[in-house]
């Protein structure tokens, strides 16, 4: 089984179109140690031909150009993407659906009831797409136990796991959360029993979610912010990381306890990878002290086109 990271940045990408933070300035200037990243998405396949797209980023066309394996070219119109699954209804995870409107059959869309509701109301992509390829909704269970199987990917098991993060700002659920606004995805290679857990938005580690993290061989989790007040300190936003549903890498006192690094330190996973990195995060400087600290804790940073074999 292969997981390909299509986009490793958070919403906005790296660099972000209107941002002149020190990271965005440095990557635009092609300074050593800075690598551009597109917005949040992965693809999963067992046979290298049939792929599940997990999240549909606004950068999907660029991501597909960089991923020839997702275009097997078996006919005049073709794609390796057999279905799309959404972890939430955030703009950076859903707007790529519009870029797939030319599909010749209705798209197979796996998402929870609350995500489907948001995409039918606040951001009505579903009704828009009904005038193009159309969408078949495949509801995701939210009990954290039930596996769903995707007919074209019989060798992989997928278990959506509800978690605490945030519904998008346009959603009525932003301030009155419901189960299924955000999920993580436990992906199992049935042939080897090996598992990966993907959770690009993860605001709080509940005991239930901690148990799922403990069970995974590979963790691909929320790496949005280094500190809780990152956006506030830069004067870019009034929102703290928690208001946006993201657990920062460091805790309140600047140490690793209370942050994602402390959580990952408790995990037996063989690979611990941060994904969905915001452009303000100092770990994007490959030569900086924050990145060195991650490395000392055995934590990797996802990059576009990273491949994980499991
Ligand atoms: C988030 O996860 O908070 C997003 O990246 C926000 C966005 O897409 O604008
Ligand atoms: Mn996001
Ligand atoms: Zn920036």
mmCIF file with all atom_site columns, N, CA and C and ligand atoms in Angstrom, residues 13-16 19-25 28 236 278-280, ligand 3:
data_model
loop_
_atom_site.group_PDB
_atom_site.id
_atom_site.type_symbol
_atom_site.label_atom_id
_atom_site.label_alt_id
_atom_site.label_comp_id
_atom_site.label_asym_id
_atom_site.label_entity_id
_atom_site.label_seq_id
_atom_site.pdbx_PDB_ins_code
_atom_site.Cartn_x
_atom_site.Cartn_y
_atom_site.Cartn_z
_atom_site.occupancy
_atom_site.B_iso_or_equiv
_atom_site.pdbx_formal_charge
_atom_site.auth_seq_id
_atom_site.auth_comp_id
_atom_site.auth_asym_id
_atom_site.auth_atom_id
_atom_site.pdbx_PDB_model_num
ATOM   1  N  N   . UNK A 1 13  ? -1.575 27.527 1.482  1.00 0.00 ? 13  UNK A N   1
ATOM   2  C  CA  . UNK A 1 13  ? -0.376 26.993 0.841  1.00 0.00 ? 13  UNK A CA  1
ATOM   3  C  C   . UNK A 1 13  ? 0.876  27.739 1.274  1.00 0.00 ? 13  UNK A C   1
ATOM   4  N  N   . UNK A 1 14  ? 1.996  27.363 0.663  1.00 0.00 ? 14  UNK A N   1
ATOM   5  C  CA  . UNK A 1 14  ? 3.286  27.975 1.006  1.00 0.00 ? 14  UNK A CA  1
ATOM   6  C  C   . UNK A 1 14  ? 4.076  28.236 -0.260 1.00 0.00 ? 14  UNK A C   1
ATOM   7  N  N   . UNK A 1 15  ? 4.302  29.459 -0.696 1.00 0.00 ? 15  UNK A N   1
ATOM   8  C  CA  . UNK A 1 15  ? 3.847  30.685 -0.032 1.00 0.00 ? 15  UNK A CA  1
ATOM   9  C  C   . UNK A 1 15  ? 2.358  30.945 -0.267 1.00 0.00 ? 15  UNK A C   1
ATOM   10 N  N   . UNK A 1 16  ? 1.763  31.723 0.614  1.00 0.00 ? 16  UNK A N   1
ATOM   11 C  CA  . UNK A 1 16  ? 0.366  32.141 0.459  1.00 0.00 ? 16  UNK A CA  1
ATOM   12 C  C   . UNK A 1 16  ? 0.337  33.430 -0.352 1.00 0.00 ? 16  UNK A C   1
ATOM   13 N  N   . UNK A 1 19  ? 0.784  36.792 1.486  1.00 0.00 ? 19  UNK A N   1
ATOM   14 C  CA  . UNK A 1 19  ? 1.517  36.792 2.756  1.00 0.00 ? 19  UNK A CA  1
ATOM   15 C  C   . UNK A 1 19  ? 2.991  37.155 2.563  1.00 0.00 ? 19  UNK A C   1
ATOM   16 N  N   . UNK A 1 20  ? 3.447  38.063 3.415  1.00 0.00 ? 20  UNK A N   1
ATOM   17 C  CA  . UNK A 1 20  ? 4.858  38.442 3.418  1.00 0.00 ? 20  UNK A CA  1
ATOM   18 C  C   . UNK A 1 20  ? 5.499  38.174 4.774  1.00 0.00 ? 20  UNK A C   1
ATOM   19 N  N   . UNK A 1 21  ? 5.063  37.093 5.416  1.00 0.00 ? 21  UNK A N   1
ATOM   20 C  CA  . UNK A 1 21  ? 5.751  36.661 6.635  1.00 0.00 ? 21  UNK A CA  1
ATOM   21 C  C   . UNK A 1 21  ? 7.170  36.233 6.244  1.00 0.00 ? 21  UNK A C   1
ATOM   22 N  N   . UNK A 1 22  ? 8.029  36.013 7.236  1.00 0.00 ? 22  UNK A N   1
ATOM   23 C  CA  . UNK A 1 22  ? 9.425  35.735 6.882  1.00 0.00 ? 22  UNK A CA  1
ATOM   24 C  C   . UNK A 1 22  ? 9.548  34.435 6.089  1.00 0.00 ? 22  UNK A C   1
ATOM   25 N  N   . UNK A 1 23  ? 8.720  33.435 6.393  1.00 0.00 ? 23  UNK A N   1
ATOM   26 C  CA  . UNK A 1 23  ? 8.777  32.179 5.627  1.00 0.00 ? 23  UNK A CA  1
ATOM   27 C  C   . UNK A 1 23  ? 8.354  32.386 4.173  1.00 0.00 ? 23  UNK A C   1
ATOM   28 N  N   . UNK A 1 24  ? 7.213  33.058 3.965  1.00 0.00 ? 24  UNK A N   1
ATOM   29 C  CA  . UNK A 1 24  ? 6.713  33.240 2.593  1.00 0.00 ? 24  UNK A CA  1
ATOM   30 C  C   . UNK A 1 24  ? 7.701  34.076 1.774  1.00 0.00 ? 24  UNK A C   1
ATOM   31 N  N   . UNK A 1 25  ? 8.283  35.089 2.416  1.00 0.00 ? 25  UNK A N   1
ATOM   32 C  CA  . UNK A 1 25  ? 9.277  35.923 1.735  1.00 0.00 ? 25  UNK A CA  1
ATOM   33 C  C   . UNK A 1 25  ? 10.486 35.066 1.340  1.00 0.00 ? 25  UNK A C   1
ATOM   34 N  N   . UNK A 1 28  ? 9.681  32.556 -1.529 1.00 0.00 ? 28  UNK A N   1
ATOM   35 C  CA  . UNK A 1 28  ? 9.571  33.268 -2.817 1.00 0.00 ? 28  UNK A CA  1
ATOM   36 C  C   . UNK A 1 28  ? 10.948 33.640 -3.351 1.00 0.00 ? 28  UNK A C   1
ATOM   37 N  N   . UNK A 1 236 ? -1.782 38.620 12.230 1.00 0.00 ? 236 UNK A N   1
ATOM   38 C  CA  . UNK A 1 236 ? -2.485 38.142 11.040 1.00 0.00 ? 236 UNK A CA  1
ATOM   39 C  C   . UNK A 1 236 ? -3.929 37.769 11.351 1.00 0.00 ? 236 UNK A C   1
ATOM   40 N  N   . UNK A 1 278 ? 1.101  25.242 8.383  1.00 0.00 ? 278 UNK A N   1
ATOM   41 C  CA  . UNK A 1 278 ? 0.768  26.617 7.978  1.00 0.00 ? 278 UNK A CA  1
ATOM   42 C  C   . UNK A 1 278 ? 2.028  27.374 7.593  1.00 0.00 ? 278 UNK A C   1
ATOM   43 N  N   . UNK A 1 279 ? 1.875  28.323 6.662  1.00 0.00 ? 279 UNK A N   1
ATOM   44 C  CA  . UNK A 1 279 ? 3.054  29.028 6.132  1.00 0.00 ? 279 UNK A CA  1
ATOM   45 C  C   . UNK A 1 279 ? 3.800  29.850 7.198  1.00 0.00 ? 279 UNK A C   1
ATOM   46 N  N   . UNK A 1 280 ? 3.138  30.139 8.316  1.00 0.00 ? 280 UNK A N   1
ATOM   47 C  CA  . UNK A 1 280 ? 3.803  30.900 9.385  1.00 0.00 ? 280 UNK A CA  1
ATOM   48 C  C   . UNK A 1 280 ? 4.663  30.026 10.295 1.00 0.00 ? 280 UNK A C   1
HETATM 49 ZN ZN1 . LIG B 2 .   ? 3.292  33.525 5.177  1.00 0.00 ? 3   LIG B ZN1 1
#
